[in-house]
Amino acid sequence: MNAVHAAMPSDDKKPRGAGSEPDLVELVASAEVIPLSPGLESFEPEPEDETPLYEARRKIYPQSVRGTYRRIKWIVLAVTLGIYYLLPFVRWDRGPGAPSQAVLLDLPARRFYFFFVEIWPQEIYYVTGLLILAAMVLFLMNAVAGRVWCGYLCPQTVWTDLFQAVERLTEGDRREHVLRERGPWTLNRVARTGAKHVIWLMIAWWTGGAWVLYFSDAPTLVRELATGQAPLIAYGWIGILTFTTYALAGHMREQVCLYMCPWPRIQAALTDEYALNVTYRFDRGEPRNSVKKSVALRQQGLPSGDCIDCLQCVYVCPTGVDIRNGPNLGCIQCGLCIDACDTVMAKIGRPPRLIAYDTDVNIKRRTEGKAPFVRIVRWRTALYAAIIVAVGAVMLYTLATRQSIGVNVLHDRNPLFVRMHDGAIRNAYTVRVLNKTGGSREFWLTVDGLDGSFVDIAGEPSRMDGNNMIEVGPDQTREVRVLVTDYSQRESSVPITFVITDRMSRNTAAVSDYFRGP
Ligand code: SF4
Ligand code: SF4
């Protein structure tokens, strides 16, 4: 096919003069036919993309299902929610004066308690270590079994699952629910819908309530909440979390996974062809036919797959995905379509796992008539596991050898040093001493590396013998201003070390700094 290109008329054909612009008729008349370059003869313009920029939400009514993965999901739901709601009430004896809540984020005291571990603000690196561990565990899960986090453990999945269970309880299973929603508003429908929202709100309220219990002594706060004596901020946070839980798990559901969460995009970039993902085995399922037609075709020796196009796998899907269309960002890999299809296969007497956890490699191998295999140990999984072990080991070691005392120092910046009337040089520091035990302790403060110097703690009696003593209360820090005076007339900066020694146990902690000179 040739294309007609309208060429501009050449200068000699163009009328000159004001008001004599070539009109459209002239332009068309002077158009030349230019043959297309070889190879482009069959060029057809691309049809315009008719996909709308915004697709209205299609309401999903997931059907109930039974099977192995559904059971696993119920167990995970019970365990994770059980931990979340009950953990604030677990007690842990830390001795007199210390909070007895096993897991507590004590913001006023700036402490995080996790059973036997007590994290101070100075030890924020433990949180960094935990974040690295969490990321690596997520990567490892993804490399082994795709979005197993999304399908089973993500709070959005767990609470949505719970809210959908309530919905089925009050409004009936998929078919009943759809039919009722298509019908008029009867008293029965109002009562069922009302009950659903009341239960949803109660769960959402308790979710917010449990959250604030992690920030204060749980039994005390529950009493205060019940009697209206809790701090205003507690009610505020409960309100915010009640709203977010109700909105995200009750109304937005799969929309969160599809549009709000970044993990599906990140996960897609991290996965490989050996990762186990929920897969429709199209090599076995296609071509799809009804049971009757399939039997007839097979009797004639014609091909017919195991899929009977019953759509049960789509009906149970919480995100409305048809897994038979291949990998989909909306698939959270929950495995419920496996259970649905297995049930169908059992009913029609065909082998299970037409939909199964499988790898891209295996799909290819099956089509080539080769035996499938699963390879969990690969360089990627080994690397993630090694990082988890290394970071975990470092964290455990530092926790096991963690000291119950600590010292930080901050050198005065302005001025860095002062020359005294007798020629001596004086530097000033702010020294913070940490006592991480439940009893009061006394510490000697000494400065190493500056022979002949005099150390004085502002506000404390001067000790010419150098035995400067600092008393720190139980589980507290104390800041003191320390003046170090050097009489040796040296003209340069020297490294020095502040050392604190527990008077009773003789345990020491040290921190380095500099003594600045002219
Ligand atoms: S397609 Fe299957 S595995 Fe994926 S979300 Fe739907 S039910 Fe779950
Ligand atoms: S449940 Fe199984 S048989 Fe039914 S449509 Fe899905 S894949 Fe096909």
Coordinates of C-alpha atoms and ligand atoms in Angstrom, one line a residue, residues 278 317-319 321 323 330-337, ligand 1:
V278 CA 0.8 -19.5 42.2
C317 CA -10.0 -14.7 44.6
P318 CA -9.9 -11.8 47.0
T319 CA -8.5 -9.5 44.4
V321 CA -7.8 -12.0 39.4
I323 CA -5.0 -16.6 37.4
G330 CA -3.1 -8.0 41.5
C331 CA -2.4 -11.6 42.5
I332 CA -1.3 -11.6 46.2
Q333 CA -0.4 -15.3 45.9
C334 CA -2.8 -16.4 48.6
G335 CA -3.3 -19.9 47.1
L336 CA -7.1 -19.8 47.5
C337 CA -7.6 -20.4 43.8
Ligands
SF4_1 S1 -5.2 -15.4 41.8 FE1 -5.2 -17.1 43.3 S2 -3.4 -16.8 44.5 FE2 -3.7 -14.9 43.3 S3 -4.8 -13.6 44.7 FE3 -6.3 -14.6 43.5 S4 -6.9 -16.5 44.7 FE4 -5.0 -15.6 45.5

